[in-house]
CSV table of C-alpha atoms and ligand atoms in Angstrom, one decimal:
chain,number,residue,atom,x,y,z
D,1,MET,CA,-67.3,-37.6,-62.1
D,2,VAL,CA,-69.7,-35.0,-63.7
D,3,SER,CA,-71.1,-37.8,-66.0
D,4,ASN,CA,-71.9,-39.9,-62.7
D,5,LEU,CA,-73.7,-36.7,-61.2
D,6,ILE,CA,-75.6,-36.0,-64.6
D,7,ASN,CA,-76.7,-39.6,-65.7
D,8,PRO,CA,-78.9,-40.4,-63.0
D,9,ASP,CA,-80.9,-37.3,-63.5
D,10,LYS,CA,-83.3,-37.6,-66.1
D,11,ARG,CA,-84.3,-33.9,-65.9
D,12,PHE,CA,-80.7,-32.9,-66.8
D,13,LEU,CA,-80.5,-35.2,-69.5
D,14,GLU,CA,-83.6,-33.8,-71.3
D,15,ILE,CA,-82.3,-30.3,-70.9
D,16,LEU,CA,-78.9,-31.4,-72.5
D,17,ASP,CA,-81.0,-32.7,-75.6
D,18,ARG,CA,-83.1,-29.7,-75.5
D,19,LEU,CA,-80.1,-26.9,-75.6
D,20,ARG,CA,-78.5,-29.3,-78.2
D,21,ASP,CA,-81.3,-29.1,-80.6
D,22,LYS,CA,-81.7,-25.4,-79.9
D,23,SER,CA,-78.2,-24.8,-80.6
D,24,ILE,CA,-78.7,-26.9,-84.0
D,25,ASP,CA,-81.8,-24.8,-84.9
D,26,ASP,CA,-80.5,-21.3,-84.0
D,27,TYR,CA,-77.1,-22.1,-85.8
D,28,TYR,CA,-76.1,-19.0,-87.9
D,29,ASN,CA,-72.7,-17.8,-89.9
D,30,PRO,CA,-71.4,-15.0,-87.7
D,31,TYR,CA,-68.8,-14.2,-90.5
D,32,ARG,CA,-71.8,-13.2,-92.9
D,33,LEU,CA,-74.3,-12.2,-90.3
D,34,PHE,CA,-73.2,-8.5,-89.3
D,35,LYS,CA,-73.0,-5.2,-91.1
D,36,TRP,CA,-69.5,-3.7,-90.4
D,37,PRO,CA,-69.5,0.0,-91.4
D,38,GLU,CA,-66.2,1.4,-92.3
D,39,ILE,CA,-66.5,3.9,-89.3
D,40,LEU,CA,-69.2,4.2,-86.4
D,41,PRO,CA,-69.9,7.9,-85.6
D,42,ASP,CA,-67.7,9.1,-82.4
D,43,ASP,CA,-70.5,11.5,-81.4
D,44,MET,CA,-73.2,9.0,-80.2
D,45,TRP,CA,-73.6,6.5,-77.2
D,46,TRP,CA,-71.8,3.5,-77.8
D,47,MET,CA,-73.2,2.1,-74.7
D,48,SER,CA,-76.6,2.4,-72.8
D,49,PRO,CA,-75.5,5.6,-70.7
D,50,GLU,CA,-77.2,3.8,-67.6
D,51,LEU,CA,-74.8,0.9,-68.1
D,52,THR,CA,-71.6,3.0,-68.2
D,53,THR,CA,-69.4,3.2,-65.0
D,54,THR,CA,-69.7,7.0,-64.6
D,55,TYR,CA,-73.6,7.4,-64.7
D,56,GLY,CA,-75.0,9.4,-62.0
D,57,THR,CA,-71.7,10.1,-60.2
D,58,SER,CA,-69.6,13.2,-59.8
D,59,VAL,CA,-67.2,12.3,-62.5
D,60,ALA,CA,-69.9,12.3,-65.0
D,61,GLU,CA,-71.0,15.9,-63.9
D,62,ARG,CA,-67.6,17.4,-64.7
D,63,LEU,CA,-67.7,15.9,-68.1
D,64,THR,CA,-69.6,17.4,-71.3
D,65,GLU,CA,-71.8,15.2,-73.5
D,66,GLN,CA,-69.0,15.1,-76.1
D,67,GLN,CA,-66.9,13.7,-73.6
D,68,LEU,CA,-69.1,11.1,-72.2
D,69,HIS,CA,-69.7,9.9,-75.7
D,70,ALA,CA,-66.1,9.3,-75.9
D,71,LEU,CA,-66.0,7.6,-72.6
D,72,SER,CA,-68.7,5.5,-73.8
D,73,LYS,CA,-66.7,4.4,-76.6
D,74,PHE,CA,-63.8,3.3,-74.9
D,75,GLU,CA,-65.9,1.6,-72.2
D,76,SER,CA,-67.8,-0.5,-74.9
D,77,ILE,CA,-64.2,-1.4,-76.2
D,78,ASN,CA,-63.4,-2.5,-72.5
D,79,PHE,CA,-66.8,-4.5,-72.4
D,80,TYR,CA,-65.9,-6.2,-75.4
D,81,SER,CA,-62.4,-6.7,-74.6
D,82,LEU,CA,-63.5,-8.4,-71.3
D,83,ASN,CA,-65.4,-10.7,-73.3
D,84,VAL,CA,-62.8,-11.8,-75.7
D,85,HIS,CA,-60.4,-12.5,-72.6
D,86,GLY,CA,-63.4,-14.2,-70.5
D,87,ILE,CA,-64.3,-16.5,-73.5
D,88,ARG,CA,-60.4,-17.2,-74.2
D,89,GLU,CA,-60.0,-18.4,-70.7
D,90,LEU,CA,-63.3,-20.3,-70.3
D,91,LEU,CA,-62.4,-21.9,-73.6
D,92,ILE,CA,-59.4,-23.3,-72.3
D,93,GLU,CA,-60.9,-24.9,-69.3
D,94,VAL,CA,-63.8,-26.4,-71.3
D,95,THR,CA,-61.4,-27.7,-74.1
D,96,ARG,CA,-59.4,-29.2,-71.1
D,97,ARG,CA,-62.3,-31.5,-70.1
D,98,ILE,CA,-64.0,-32.3,-73.4
D,99,HIS,CA,-63.9,-35.8,-74.0
D,100,THR,CA,-61.9,-36.8,-71.1
D,101,LYS,CA,-62.9,-39.5,-68.3
D,102,GLY,CA,-65.8,-37.9,-66.2
D,103,PHE,CA,-67.0,-35.4,-68.8
D,104,GLU,CA,-68.6,-37.9,-71.4
D,105,THR,CA,-72.3,-36.9,-70.8
D,106,PRO,CA,-71.7,-33.2,-71.4
D,107,SER,CA,-69.3,-33.3,-74.3
D,108,GLU,CA,-71.6,-33.3,-77.0
D,109,PHE,CA,-73.0,-29.9,-75.3
D,110,PHE,CA,-69.3,-28.6,-75.2
D,111,HIS,CA,-69.2,-29.0,-78.8
D,112,HIS,CA,-71.9,-26.4,-79.4
D,113,PHE,CA,-70.5,-24.3,-76.3
D,114,ILE,CA,-66.8,-24.2,-77.7
D,115,GLY,CA,-68.1,-23.6,-81.4
D,116,GLU,CA,-70.4,-20.7,-80.1
D,117,GLU,CA,-67.8,-19.4,-77.9
D,118,ASN,CA,-65.2,-19.1,-80.6
D,119,GLU,CA,-67.6,-17.2,-83.0
D,120,HIS,CA,-68.5,-14.6,-80.1
D,121,MET,CA,-64.6,-13.9,-79.4
D,122,TRP,CA,-64.5,-13.6,-83.1
D,123,PHE,CA,-67.5,-10.9,-83.3
D,124,PHE,CA,-66.1,-9.0,-80.2
D,125,ALA,CA,-62.5,-9.0,-81.1
D,126,GLU,CA,-63.5,-7.7,-84.7
D,127,PHE,CA,-65.7,-5.0,-83.0
D,128,CYS,CA,-62.7,-3.8,-80.9
D,129,LEU,CA,-60.1,-4.0,-83.6
D,130,ARG,CA,-62.4,-2.2,-86.1
D,131,TYR,CA,-63.7,0.6,-84.0
D,132,GLY,CA,-61.1,0.6,-81.1
D,133,LYS,CA,-58.1,-0.1,-82.8
D,134,LYS,CA,-57.2,-2.3,-79.9
D,135,ILE,CA,-58.3,-5.0,-77.2
D,136,TYR,CA,-57.9,-4.2,-73.7
D,137,ARG,CA,-56.0,-6.8,-71.5
D,138,GLN,CA,-56.2,-6.9,-68.0
D,139,PRO,CA,-53.3,-8.2,-65.8
D,140,SER,CA,-54.4,-11.9,-64.7
D,141,GLY,CA,-53.7,-13.4,-61.4
D,142,ALA,CA,-55.0,-16.7,-62.6
D,143,GLY,CA,-53.5,-19.8,-61.0
D,144,MET,CA,-52.1,-18.1,-57.9
D,145,GLU,CA,-54.2,-20.5,-55.6
D,146,MET,CA,-54.5,-24.2,-56.1
D,147,PRO,CA,-57.9,-25.5,-55.0
D,148,LYS,CA,-58.8,-29.2,-54.0
D,149,PRO,CA,-59.5,-30.8,-57.6
D,150,GLU,CA,-62.8,-31.9,-56.6
D,151,VAL,CA,-63.7,-28.4,-55.9
D,152,GLU,CA,-61.7,-26.9,-58.9
D,153,THR,CA,-64.2,-28.3,-61.8
D,154,LEU,CA,-67.2,-26.4,-59.5
D,155,LEU,CA,-65.0,-23.2,-59.3
D,156,VAL,CA,-64.4,-23.2,-63.1
D,157,PHE,CA,-68.0,-23.3,-64.0
D,158,VAL,CA,-69.1,-21.0,-61.4
D,159,ARG,CA,-66.9,-18.4,-62.6
D,160,ILE,CA,-68.0,-19.1,-66.3
D,161,LEU,CA,-71.5,-18.5,-65.0
D,162,ILE,CA,-70.9,-15.3,-63.2
D,163,PHE,CA,-68.9,-14.1,-66.3
D,164,GLU,CA,-71.9,-15.1,-68.6
D,165,GLU,CA,-74.5,-13.7,-66.4
D,166,LEU,CA,-72.6,-10.2,-65.9
D,167,VAL,CA,-72.2,-10.0,-69.8
D,168,ASP,CA,-75.7,-10.9,-70.1
D,169,HIS,CA,-77.2,-8.1,-67.9
D,170,PHE,CA,-75.6,-5.8,-70.5
D,171,ASN,CA,-76.2,-7.6,-73.7
D,172,SER,CA,-80.0,-8.0,-72.9
D,173,ARG,CA,-80.2,-4.0,-72.4
D,174,MET,CA,-78.1,-3.0,-75.2
D,175,ALA,CA,-80.0,-5.3,-77.7
D,176,THR,CA,-83.0,-3.3,-77.2
D,177,ASP,CA,-81.7,0.0,-76.7
D,178,ASP,CA,-82.6,2.0,-79.8
D,179,ARG,CA,-80.0,5.0,-78.8
D,180,LEU,CA,-77.5,2.5,-80.0
D,181,HIS,CA,-76.4,2.1,-83.4
D,182,ASP,CA,-77.7,-1.3,-85.1
D,183,THR,CA,-74.2,-2.8,-85.2
D,184,VAL,CA,-74.0,-2.5,-81.6
D,185,ARG,CA,-77.3,-3.7,-81.0
D,186,ALA,CA,-77.0,-6.4,-83.1
D,187,ILE,CA,-73.8,-8.1,-81.5
D,188,ASN,CA,-75.4,-7.8,-78.1
D,189,ARG,CA,-78.7,-9.3,-79.4
D,190,ILE,CA,-77.0,-12.2,-80.9
D,191,HIS,CA,-75.0,-12.7,-78.1
D,192,HIS,CA,-78.0,-12.5,-75.6
D,193,GLN,CA,-79.7,-15.3,-77.8
D,194,ASP,CA,-76.7,-17.8,-77.5
D,195,GLU,CA,-75.9,-17.2,-73.9
D,196,SER,CA,-79.3,-17.9,-72.7
D,197,ARG,CA,-78.6,-21.6,-73.2
D,198,HIS,CA,-75.3,-21.3,-72.0
D,199,ILE,CA,-76.7,-19.8,-69.0
D,200,ALA,CA,-79.6,-22.4,-68.8
D,201,PHE,CA,-76.7,-25.2,-68.8
D,202,GLY,CA,-74.3,-23.2,-66.4
D,203,ARG,CA,-77.1,-23.0,-63.6
D,204,GLU,CA,-77.9,-26.6,-63.9
D,205,LEU,CA,-74.4,-27.9,-63.8
D,206,VAL,CA,-73.4,-25.6,-60.8
D,207,THR,CA,-76.3,-26.9,-58.9
D,208,VAL,CA,-75.3,-30.4,-59.3
D,209,LEU,CA,-71.6,-29.8,-58.9
D,210,PHE,CA,-72.3,-27.8,-55.7
D,211,ALA,CA,-74.8,-30.3,-54.2
D,212,ASP,CA,-71.7,-33.0,-54.3
D,213,VAL,CA,-69.1,-30.5,-53.0
D,214,ARG,CA,-71.7,-29.9,-50.1
D,215,ARG,CA,-71.6,-33.4,-49.3
D,216,THR,CA,-68.1,-33.9,-49.2
D,217,SER,CA,-66.6,-30.6,-47.4
D,218,THR,CA,-66.5,-29.2,-43.9
D,219,GLU,CA,-68.3,-26.2,-43.1
D,220,GLN,CA,-65.4,-24.4,-42.9
D,221,GLU,CA,-64.6,-25.3,-46.4
D,222,LEU,CA,-68.0,-24.1,-47.4
D,223,ALA,CA,-67.5,-20.9,-45.5
D,224,GLY,CA,-64.3,-20.4,-47.6
D,225,LEU,CA,-65.9,-21.3,-50.8
D,226,ALA,CA,-68.9,-18.7,-50.1
D,227,ASP,CA,-66.4,-15.8,-49.0
D,228,TYR,CA,-64.6,-16.3,-52.1
D,229,LEU,CA,-67.4,-16.1,-54.6
D,230,ARG,CA,-68.7,-13.1,-52.8
D,231,ARG,CA,-65.1,-11.5,-53.4
D,232,TYR,CA,-65.2,-12.9,-57.2
D,233,LEU,CA,-68.5,-11.2,-57.9
D,234,THR,CA,-66.9,-7.9,-56.7
D,235,TYR,CA,-63.7,-8.7,-58.6
D,236,SER,CA,-65.7,-9.2,-61.6
D,237,PHE,CA,-67.8,-6.1,-61.3
D,238,GLU,CA,-64.8,-4.0,-60.6
D,239,SER,CA,-63.3,-5.5,-64.0
D,240,LEU,CA,-65.6,-3.0,-65.7
D,241,PHE,CA,-63.7,0.0,-64.3
D,242,ASN,CA,-60.6,-0.1,-66.2
D,243,PRO,CA,-58.2,3.0,-65.6
D,244,HIS,CA,-56.8,2.6,-69.2
D,245,VAL,CA,-60.2,3.5,-70.4
D,246,TYR,CA,-60.2,6.6,-68.4
D,247,ARG,CA,-56.8,7.4,-69.4
D,248,ASP,CA,-57.9,6.7,-73.1
D,249,ALA,CA,-60.8,9.1,-72.9
D,250,GLY,CA,-58.7,12.0,-71.7
D,251,LEU,CA,-59.3,11.8,-67.9
D,252,ALA,CA,-56.3,13.0,-65.8
D,253,ASP,CA,-55.2,10.7,-62.9
D,254,PRO,CA,-57.0,7.6,-64.3
D,255,LEU,CA,-56.7,5.3,-61.1
D,256,ALA,CA,-58.0,7.9,-58.9
D,257,VAL,CA,-61.1,8.3,-61.4
D,258,ARG,CA,-61.8,4.6,-61.0
D,259,GLU,CA,-61.3,4.7,-57.1
D,260,GLU,CA,-63.6,7.7,-57.2
D,261,LEU,CA,-66.1,5.7,-58.8
D,262,LEU,CA,-65.8,2.7,-56.9
D,263,VAL,CA,-66.6,4.5,-53.9
D,264,SER,CA,-69.2,6.5,-55.2
D,265,PRO,CA,-72.8,6.4,-53.6
D,266,THR,CA,-74.2,4.7,-56.9
D,267,ARG,CA,-71.9,1.9,-56.9
D,268,ALA,CA,-73.6,-0.4,-54.5
D,269,GLU,CA,-77.0,-0.1,-56.7
D,270,PHE,CA,-75.1,-0.7,-60.1
D,271,GLU,CA,-73.6,-3.7,-58.7
D,272,ARG,CA,-76.8,-5.2,-57.0
D,273,SER,CA,-78.5,-4.6,-60.6
D,274,VAL,CA,-76.0,-6.3,-62.3
D,275,PHE,CA,-75.8,-9.4,-60.0
D,276,ARG,CA,-79.4,-9.3,-58.9
D,277,LYS,CA,-80.4,-12.5,-60.8
D,278,THR,CA,-77.1,-14.2,-60.3
D,279,SER,CA,-76.9,-13.6,-56.5
D,280,LYS,CA,-80.3,-14.7,-56.1
D,281,PHE,CA,-79.2,-18.1,-58.1
D,282,LEU,CA,-76.4,-18.6,-55.7
D,283,GLU,CA,-78.2,-17.9,-52.5
D,284,LYS,CA,-81.4,-20.3,-53.8
D,285,ILE,CA,-78.7,-23.3,-54.1
D,286,GLY,CA,-77.1,-22.3,-50.9
D,287,ILE,CA,-73.6,-21.7,-52.3
D,288,ILE,CA,-73.7,-18.3,-50.9
D,289,PRO,CA,-75.6,-18.2,-47.7
I,1,MET,CA,-37.5,5.8,-68.3
I,2,ALA,CA,-37.9,8.3,-65.3
I,3,VAL,CA,-39.9,6.6,-62.6
I,4,THR,CA,-42.1,9.2,-60.6
I,5,GLY,CA,-43.2,7.4,-57.2
I,6,SER,CA,-41.8,5.3,-54.3
I,7,ILE,CA,-42.2,1.7,-53.3
I,8,ASP,CA,-43.7,3.3,-50.1
I,9,GLU,CA,-47.1,4.1,-52.1
I,10,VAL,CA,-47.3,0.3,-53.1
I,11,ARG,CA,-46.6,-0.8,-49.5
I,12,ASP,CA,-49.2,1.7,-48.1
I,13,TRP,CA,-51.5,0.7,-50.6
I,14,ILE,CA,-51.5,-2.9,-49.3
I,15,LEU,CA,-51.5,-1.9,-45.7
I,16,ARG,CA,-54.6,0.1,-46.4
I,17,ARG,CA,-56.4,-3.0,-47.2
I,18,HIS,CA,-55.0,-4.9,-44.2
I,19,PRO,CA,-56.0,-2.8,-41.3
I,20,GLU,CA,-54.5,-5.9,-39.1
I,21,ARG,CA,-51.1,-5.2,-40.3
I,22,GLN,CA,-48.9,-2.4,-39.3
I,23,THR,CA,-45.8,-2.9,-41.5
I,24,ILE,CA,-44.5,-4.8,-44.3
I,25,ASP,CA,-41.3,-6.3,-44.4
I,26,ALA,CA,-39.4,-5.7,-48.0
I,27,GLU,CA,-38.6,-9.4,-48.1
I,28,GLU,CA,-41.9,-10.7,-47.1
I,29,ASN,CA,-43.7,-12.8,-49.9
I,30,LEU,CA,-46.9,-11.2,-50.7
I,31,ILE,CA,-48.7,-14.1,-52.3
I,32,GLN,CA,-47.7,-16.8,-49.8
I,33,THR,CA,-49.0,-14.4,-47.1
I,34,ARG,CA,-52.2,-13.7,-49.0
I,35,LEU,CA,-51.7,-9.9,-48.7
I,36,VAL,CA,-52.4,-10.3,-52.5
I,37,ASP,CA,-54.1,-13.1,-54.2
I,38,SER,CA,-55.9,-13.6,-57.4
I,39,LEU,CA,-58.6,-11.3,-56.9
I,40,THR,CA,-56.6,-8.4,-55.7
I,41,PHE,CA,-53.5,-8.9,-58.0
I,42,VAL,CA,-54.9,-6.9,-60.9
I,43,GLU,CA,-55.2,-4.0,-58.6
I,44,LEU,CA,-51.7,-4.2,-57.5
I,45,VAL,CA,-50.7,-3.9,-60.9
I,46,TYR,CA,-52.8,-0.6,-61.5
I,47,VAL,CA,-51.4,0.7,-58.4
I,48,VAL,CA,-47.8,0.0,-59.4
I,49,GLU,CA,-48.1,1.4,-63.1
I,50,SER,CA,-49.9,4.4,-61.8
I,51,THR,CA,-47.1,5.2,-58.9
I,52,THR,CA,-44.3,4.5,-61.4
I,53,GLY,CA,-46.0,6.3,-64.3
I,54,VAL,CA,-44.6,3.6,-66.3
I,55,GLU,CA,-47.0,1.3,-68.5
I,56,ILE,CA,-46.9,-2.3,-67.8
I,57,ASP,CA,-47.2,-4.8,-70.7
I,58,PHE,CA,-49.9,-7.1,-69.3
I,59,ASP,CA,-49.6,-9.8,-71.7
I,60,ASN,CA,-45.9,-10.4,-70.3
I,61,ILE,CA,-46.4,-10.0,-66.6
I,62,ASP,CA,-43.7,-12.3,-64.8
I,63,ILE,CA,-45.4,-13.1,-61.4
I,64,GLN,CA,-42.0,-13.6,-60.0
I,65,ASN,CA,-41.4,-9.8,-60.2
I,66,PHE,CA,-44.4,-9.3,-57.8
I,67,GLN,CA,-43.6,-11.8,-55.1
I,68,THR,CA,-42.1,-9.2,-52.6
I,69,LEU,CA,-41.9,-5.4,-52.4
I,70,ALA,CA,-38.1,-5.8,-52.8
I,71,THR,CA,-38.9,-7.7,-56.1
I,72,ILE,CA,-41.5,-5.0,-57.2
I,73,GLU,CA,-38.9,-2.2,-56.5
I,74,LYS,CA,-36.2,-3.9,-58.2
I,75,ALA,CA,-38.4,-4.5,-61.4
I,76,PHE,CA,-40.3,-1.2,-61.6
I,77,PHE,CA,-38.9,1.6,-59.3
I,78,ILE,CA,-35.2,1.1,-60.0
I,79,THR,CA,-34.0,2.3,-63.4
I,80,ALA,CA,-30.1,2.2,-63.9
C,1,FE2,FE1,-70.5,-16.1,-75.3
C,2,FE2,FE1,-71.3,-18.5,-73.3
């Protein structure tokens, strides 16, 4: 069915060819590309301070600079851990679809996508294990709801897109932040480079999939979809606030810290900036009113 | 290991998120009634973890343990 939607769309087909060519031209060996120093100094920003969850909050006011540096380390490990598990889950969904009926046309692109994501998962996991000695895990409620099959593929690719855009907000900023260590900048820069192709593809695909779902759904179903996606954006944003991070950074009552941050006056602006482009896109195609 | 809090704190947390409800029965299915769904499940697990003070292994979560307040209590709060 995805092939049927793409095949008459000359523009989409050209984009697929262009993205494939770009993947081939930009291809690199991730296992040789990065320098992995034995240790990274503890007393530095591991993440741009403006991108940490405590920035500008009452929680940050209570901490010394050294504690903030330590917190930024655990927050960065959480951020890369979210990448590891987000990628693992999207690989399952894309691998489930490649070379099956209905997905003939995007399958060649999927090969690049799967290959690149596998490599991203490797360097993010490598960073977590080397410098954090662990990968954070989040409890998964996946599979609790069973959407209609026509909507399921749309949901899979919207969720992938939201995840990639969220991550890219951080990558694109950290790639050029000279307060950060070279190794940190490098993984963010490389990921940002690859993800610009994935996001370009994701936006095109979500646009055609939603146009189709819109034709075949009731008003009520569309309202339910919009509501779910709004909540999904919030859920994705809140996954940055991991109580285990606050615990590992030595803060007392980590869940209360999370709750304090989630109701902090700076939260709304942080969330808006993370999803500024994403929300604009989702509103433009009409999936969110 | 000793457990500190009580299941009432978990019930209160769910009720705070559902102002339309006054009570939740111990046997009421939280997932079927959508008091908890895929997007709030994470927080439910955090609340159970924080209330009991016992770390939960996120890689081996059995969703059956989270169906009702009674099953949550049995799995995480009652230590024989
Ligand atoms: Fe990626
Ligand atoms: Fe990607």
